[in-house]
PDB file of C-alpha atoms in Angstrom:
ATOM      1  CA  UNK A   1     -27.816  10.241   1.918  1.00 57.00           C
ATOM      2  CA  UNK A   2     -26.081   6.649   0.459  1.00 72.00           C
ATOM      3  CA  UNK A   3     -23.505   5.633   3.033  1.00 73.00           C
ATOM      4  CA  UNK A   4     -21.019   5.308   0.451  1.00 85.00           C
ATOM      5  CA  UNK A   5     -20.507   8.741  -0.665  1.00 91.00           C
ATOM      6  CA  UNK A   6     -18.261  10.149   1.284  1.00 92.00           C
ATOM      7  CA  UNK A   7     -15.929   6.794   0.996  1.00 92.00           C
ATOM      8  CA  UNK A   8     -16.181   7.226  -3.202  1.00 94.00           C
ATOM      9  CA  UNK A   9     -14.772  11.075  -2.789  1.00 95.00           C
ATOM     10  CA  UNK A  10     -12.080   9.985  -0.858  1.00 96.00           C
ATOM     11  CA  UNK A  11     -11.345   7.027  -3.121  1.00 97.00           C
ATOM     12  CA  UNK A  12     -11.367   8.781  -6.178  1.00 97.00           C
ATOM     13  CA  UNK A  13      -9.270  11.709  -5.030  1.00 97.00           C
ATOM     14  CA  UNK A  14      -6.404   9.528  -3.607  1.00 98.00           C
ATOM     15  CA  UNK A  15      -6.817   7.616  -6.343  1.00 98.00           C
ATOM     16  CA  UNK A  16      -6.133  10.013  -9.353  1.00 98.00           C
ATOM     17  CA  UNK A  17      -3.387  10.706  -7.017  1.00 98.00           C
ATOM     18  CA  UNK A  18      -1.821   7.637  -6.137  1.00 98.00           C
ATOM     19  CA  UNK A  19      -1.798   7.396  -9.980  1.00 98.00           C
ATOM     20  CA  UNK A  20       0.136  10.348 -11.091  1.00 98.00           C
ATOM     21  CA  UNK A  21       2.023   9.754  -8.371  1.00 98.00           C
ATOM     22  CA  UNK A  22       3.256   6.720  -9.258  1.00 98.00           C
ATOM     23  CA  UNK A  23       3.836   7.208 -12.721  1.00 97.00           C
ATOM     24  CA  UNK A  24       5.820  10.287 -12.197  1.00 97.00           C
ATOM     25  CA  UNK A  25       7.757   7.812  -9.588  1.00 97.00           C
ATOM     26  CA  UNK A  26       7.909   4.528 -11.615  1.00 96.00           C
ATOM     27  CA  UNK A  27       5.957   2.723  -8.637  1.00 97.00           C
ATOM     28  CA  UNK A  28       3.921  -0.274  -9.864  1.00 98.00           C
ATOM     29  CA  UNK A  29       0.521   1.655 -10.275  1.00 98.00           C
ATOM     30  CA  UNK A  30      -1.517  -1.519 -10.244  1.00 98.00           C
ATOM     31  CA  UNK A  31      -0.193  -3.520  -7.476  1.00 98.00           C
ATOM     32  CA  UNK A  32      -0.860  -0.674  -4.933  1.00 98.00           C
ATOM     33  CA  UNK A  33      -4.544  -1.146  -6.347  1.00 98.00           C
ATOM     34  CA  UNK A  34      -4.829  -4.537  -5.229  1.00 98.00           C
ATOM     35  CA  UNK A  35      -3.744  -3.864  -2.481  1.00 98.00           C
ATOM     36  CA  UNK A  36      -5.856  -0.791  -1.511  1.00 98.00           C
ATOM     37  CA  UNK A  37      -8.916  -3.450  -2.730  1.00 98.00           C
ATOM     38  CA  UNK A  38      -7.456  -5.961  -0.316  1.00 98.00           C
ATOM     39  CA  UNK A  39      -7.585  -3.448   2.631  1.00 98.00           C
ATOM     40  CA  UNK A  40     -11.509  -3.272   2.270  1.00 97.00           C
ATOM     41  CA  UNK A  41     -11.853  -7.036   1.475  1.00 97.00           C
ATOM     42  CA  UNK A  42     -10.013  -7.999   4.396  1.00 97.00           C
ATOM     43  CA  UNK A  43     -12.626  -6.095   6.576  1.00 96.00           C
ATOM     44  CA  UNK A  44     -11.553  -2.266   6.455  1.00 96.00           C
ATOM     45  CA  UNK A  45      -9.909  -0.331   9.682  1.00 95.00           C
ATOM     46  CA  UNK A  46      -7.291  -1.340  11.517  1.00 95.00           C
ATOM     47  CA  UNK A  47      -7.867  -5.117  11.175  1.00 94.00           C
ATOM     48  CA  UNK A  48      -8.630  -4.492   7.386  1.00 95.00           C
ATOM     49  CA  UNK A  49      -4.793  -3.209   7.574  1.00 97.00           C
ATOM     50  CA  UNK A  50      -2.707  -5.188   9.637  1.00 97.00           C
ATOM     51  CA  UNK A  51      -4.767  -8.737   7.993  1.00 96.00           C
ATOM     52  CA  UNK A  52      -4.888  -7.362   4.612  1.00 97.00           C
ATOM     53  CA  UNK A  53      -0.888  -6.014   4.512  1.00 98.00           C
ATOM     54  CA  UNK A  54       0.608  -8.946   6.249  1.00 98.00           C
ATOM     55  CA  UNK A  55      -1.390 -11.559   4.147  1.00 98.00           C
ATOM     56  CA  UNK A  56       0.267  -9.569   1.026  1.00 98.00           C
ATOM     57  CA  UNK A  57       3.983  -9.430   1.829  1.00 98.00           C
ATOM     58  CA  UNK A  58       3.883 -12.869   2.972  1.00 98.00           C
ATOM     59  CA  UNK A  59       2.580 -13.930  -0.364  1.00 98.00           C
ATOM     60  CA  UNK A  60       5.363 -11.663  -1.709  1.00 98.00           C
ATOM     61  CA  UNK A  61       8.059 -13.903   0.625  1.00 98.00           C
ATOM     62  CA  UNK A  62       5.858 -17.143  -0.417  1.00 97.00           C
ATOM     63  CA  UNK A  63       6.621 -16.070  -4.405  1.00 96.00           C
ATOM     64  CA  UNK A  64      10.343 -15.100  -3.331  1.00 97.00           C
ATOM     65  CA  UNK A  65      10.637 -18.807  -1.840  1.00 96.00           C
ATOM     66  CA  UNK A  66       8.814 -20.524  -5.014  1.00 94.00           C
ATOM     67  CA  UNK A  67      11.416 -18.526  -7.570  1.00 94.00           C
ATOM     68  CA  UNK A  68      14.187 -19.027  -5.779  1.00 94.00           C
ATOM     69  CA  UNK A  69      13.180 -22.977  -5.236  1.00 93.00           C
ATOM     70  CA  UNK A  70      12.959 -23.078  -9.271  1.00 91.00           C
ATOM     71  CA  UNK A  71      16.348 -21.745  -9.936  1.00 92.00           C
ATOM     72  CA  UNK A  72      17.325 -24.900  -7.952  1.00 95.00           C
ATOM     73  CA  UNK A  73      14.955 -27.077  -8.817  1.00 94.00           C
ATOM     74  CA  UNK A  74      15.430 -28.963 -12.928  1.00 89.00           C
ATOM     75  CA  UNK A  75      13.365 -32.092 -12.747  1.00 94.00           C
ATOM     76  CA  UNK A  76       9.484 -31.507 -15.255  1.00 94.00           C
ATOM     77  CA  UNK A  77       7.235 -30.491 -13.256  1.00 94.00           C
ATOM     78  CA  UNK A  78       9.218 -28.276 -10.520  1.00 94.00           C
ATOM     79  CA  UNK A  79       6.762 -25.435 -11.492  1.00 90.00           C
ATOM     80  CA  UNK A  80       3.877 -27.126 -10.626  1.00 93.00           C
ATOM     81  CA  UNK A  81       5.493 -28.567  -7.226  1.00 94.00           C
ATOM     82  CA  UNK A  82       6.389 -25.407  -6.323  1.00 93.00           C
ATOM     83  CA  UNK A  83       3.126 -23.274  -6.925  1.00 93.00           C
ATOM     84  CA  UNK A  84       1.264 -26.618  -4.630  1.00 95.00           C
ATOM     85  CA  UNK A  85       3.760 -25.943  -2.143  1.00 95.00           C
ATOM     86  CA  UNK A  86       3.518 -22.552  -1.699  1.00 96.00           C
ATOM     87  CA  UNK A  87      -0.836 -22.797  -2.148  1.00 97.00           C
ATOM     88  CA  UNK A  88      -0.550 -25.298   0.843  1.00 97.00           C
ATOM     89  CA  UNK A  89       1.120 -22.802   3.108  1.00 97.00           C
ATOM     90  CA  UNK A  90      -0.613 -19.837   2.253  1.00 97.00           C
ATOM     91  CA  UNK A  91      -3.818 -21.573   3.229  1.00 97.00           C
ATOM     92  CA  UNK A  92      -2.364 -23.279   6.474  1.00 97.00           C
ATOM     93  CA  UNK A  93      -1.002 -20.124   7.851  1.00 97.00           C
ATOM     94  CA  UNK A  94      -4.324 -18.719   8.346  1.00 95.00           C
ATOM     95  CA  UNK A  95      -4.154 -20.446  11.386  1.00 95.00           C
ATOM     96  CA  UNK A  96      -2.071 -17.370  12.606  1.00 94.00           C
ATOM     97  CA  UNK A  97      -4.512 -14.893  13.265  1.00 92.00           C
ATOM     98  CA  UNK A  98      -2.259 -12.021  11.629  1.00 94.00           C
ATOM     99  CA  UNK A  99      -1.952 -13.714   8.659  1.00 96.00           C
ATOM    100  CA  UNK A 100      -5.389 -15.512   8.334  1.00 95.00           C
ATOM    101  CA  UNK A 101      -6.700 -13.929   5.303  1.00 97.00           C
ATOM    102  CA  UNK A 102      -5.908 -16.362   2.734  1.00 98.00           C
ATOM    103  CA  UNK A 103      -7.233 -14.054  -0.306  1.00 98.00           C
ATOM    104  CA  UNK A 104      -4.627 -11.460   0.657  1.00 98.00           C
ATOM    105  CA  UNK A 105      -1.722 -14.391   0.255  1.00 98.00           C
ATOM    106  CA  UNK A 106      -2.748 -14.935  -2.899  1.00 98.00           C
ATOM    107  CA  UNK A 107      -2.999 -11.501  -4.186  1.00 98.00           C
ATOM    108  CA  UNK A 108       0.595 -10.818  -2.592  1.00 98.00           C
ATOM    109  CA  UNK A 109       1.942 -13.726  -4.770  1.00 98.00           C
ATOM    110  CA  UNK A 110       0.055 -13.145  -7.526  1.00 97.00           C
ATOM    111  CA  UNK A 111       1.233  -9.300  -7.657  1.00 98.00           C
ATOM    112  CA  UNK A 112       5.153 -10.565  -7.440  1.00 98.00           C
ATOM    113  CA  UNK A 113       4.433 -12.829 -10.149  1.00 96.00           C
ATOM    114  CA  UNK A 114       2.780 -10.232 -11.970  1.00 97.00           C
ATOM    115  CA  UNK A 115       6.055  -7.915 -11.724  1.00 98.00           C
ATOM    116  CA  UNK A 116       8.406 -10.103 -12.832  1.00 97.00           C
ATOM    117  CA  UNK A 117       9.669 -10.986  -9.170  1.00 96.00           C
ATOM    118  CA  UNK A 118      10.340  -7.399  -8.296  1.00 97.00           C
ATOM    119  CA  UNK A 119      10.466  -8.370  -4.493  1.00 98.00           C
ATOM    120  CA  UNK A 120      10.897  -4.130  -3.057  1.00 98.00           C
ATOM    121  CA  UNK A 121       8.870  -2.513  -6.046  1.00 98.00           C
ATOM    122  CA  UNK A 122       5.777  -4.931  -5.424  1.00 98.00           C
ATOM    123  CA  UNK A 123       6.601  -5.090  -1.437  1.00 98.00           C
ATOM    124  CA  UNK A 124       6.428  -0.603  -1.672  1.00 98.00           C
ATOM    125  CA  UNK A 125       3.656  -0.600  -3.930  1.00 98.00           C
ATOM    126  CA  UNK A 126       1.709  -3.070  -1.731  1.00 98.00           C
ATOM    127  CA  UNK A 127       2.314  -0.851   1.443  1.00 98.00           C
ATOM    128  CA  UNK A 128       1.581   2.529  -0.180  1.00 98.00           C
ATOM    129  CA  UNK A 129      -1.890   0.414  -1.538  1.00 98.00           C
ATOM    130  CA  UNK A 130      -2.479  -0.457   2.168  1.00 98.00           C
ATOM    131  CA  UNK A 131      -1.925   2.909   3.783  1.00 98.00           C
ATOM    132  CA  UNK A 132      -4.150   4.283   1.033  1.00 98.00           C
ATOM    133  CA  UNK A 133      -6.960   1.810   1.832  1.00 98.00           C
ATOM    134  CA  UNK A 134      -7.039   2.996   5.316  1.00 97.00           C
ATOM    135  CA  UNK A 135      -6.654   6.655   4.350  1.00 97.00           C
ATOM    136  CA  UNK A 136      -9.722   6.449   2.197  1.00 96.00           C
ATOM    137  CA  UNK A 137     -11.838   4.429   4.491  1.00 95.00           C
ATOM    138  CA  UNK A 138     -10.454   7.500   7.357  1.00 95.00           C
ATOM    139  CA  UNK A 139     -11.048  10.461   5.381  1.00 96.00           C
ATOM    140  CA  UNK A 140     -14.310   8.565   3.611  1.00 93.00           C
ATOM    141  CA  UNK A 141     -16.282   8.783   6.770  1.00 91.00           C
ATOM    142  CA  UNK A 142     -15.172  11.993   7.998  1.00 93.00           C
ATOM    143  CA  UNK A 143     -16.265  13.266   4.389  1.00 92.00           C
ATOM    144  CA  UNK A 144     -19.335  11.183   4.881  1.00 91.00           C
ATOM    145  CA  UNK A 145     -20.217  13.021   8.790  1.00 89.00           C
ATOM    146  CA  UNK A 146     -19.966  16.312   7.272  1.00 88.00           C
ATOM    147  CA  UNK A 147     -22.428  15.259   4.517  1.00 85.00           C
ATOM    148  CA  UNK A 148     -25.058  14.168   6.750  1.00 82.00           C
ATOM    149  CA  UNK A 149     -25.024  16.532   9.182  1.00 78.00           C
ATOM    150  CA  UNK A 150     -25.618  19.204   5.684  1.00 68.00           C
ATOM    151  CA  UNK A 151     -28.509  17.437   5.320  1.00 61.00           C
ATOM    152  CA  UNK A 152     -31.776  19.643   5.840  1.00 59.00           C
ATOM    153  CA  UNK A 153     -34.166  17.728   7.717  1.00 56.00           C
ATOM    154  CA  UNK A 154     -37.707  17.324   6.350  1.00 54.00           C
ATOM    155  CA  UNK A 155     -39.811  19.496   8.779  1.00 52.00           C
ATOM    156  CA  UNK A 156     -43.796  18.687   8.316  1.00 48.00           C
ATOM    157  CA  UNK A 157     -45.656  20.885   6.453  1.00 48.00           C
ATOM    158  CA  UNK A 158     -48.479  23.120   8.372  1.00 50.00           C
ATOM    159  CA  UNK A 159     -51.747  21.342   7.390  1.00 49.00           C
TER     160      UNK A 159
END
């Protein structure tokens, strides 16, 4: 039996639910998504979790900075300064272990961006994404075990 099966149940149950759930709850559907996606990119389990989530909300805080440095900043280009700015430490701070999954930075901003700057919408829909991720990828291969040891083995035929 594929590996995978037991990991797509799980996904697409908790996924049909994270998305009524959300709806009925106005949280931001997609960003917990990317998030859940980021928990498997960023290596699954409990490293998948703690890399993937922290990566995310400090791209969240990175975004925070960059709007909050625009409403200061008036001179042309201040846009472009301040997405460089926050690029350059989003890359360098994957020299910190915790936060050395550079994709997950740039999904965190991207997702605040994507909001409108909703810092605790996209921060809550980021977490619930994460905790999902590692719910699926739990209850995936317990779902999985229980399919393979179903399986009937092939006994030889008398010959």
């Amino acid at each position: 039996m594929k590996n995978y099966v037991g990991v797509g149940l799980s996904i697409g149950t908790l996924a049909a639910l994270w998305t009524q759930v959300s709806v009925w709850t106005g949280l931001i559907t997609w960003v917990g998504f990317v998030a859940w996606a980021t928990y498997f990119a960023a290596g699954a389990g409990a490293t998948g979790l703690s890399r993937g989530l922290l990566a995310n909300l400090s791209g969240v805080v990175y975004g925070w900075l960059a709007v909050g440095f625009l409403g200061l900043a008036t001179f042309p280009g201040a846009l472009a300064v301040g997405v460089g700015v926050i690029a350059l430490f989003m890359c360098l701070q994957a020299g910190f272990g915790p936060l050395s999954f550079i994709p997950g930075a740039f999904v965190g901003a991207a997702s605040f961006f994507g909001t409108e700057s909703a810092f605790w919408p996209t921060v809550m829909a980021l977490a619930i994404g994460a905790g999902l991720g590692w719910l699926s990828g739990s209850l995936g291969a317990r779902i999985q075990s229980g399919l393979v040891k179903q399986q009937p083995t092939a006994e030889a035929s008398p010959g």
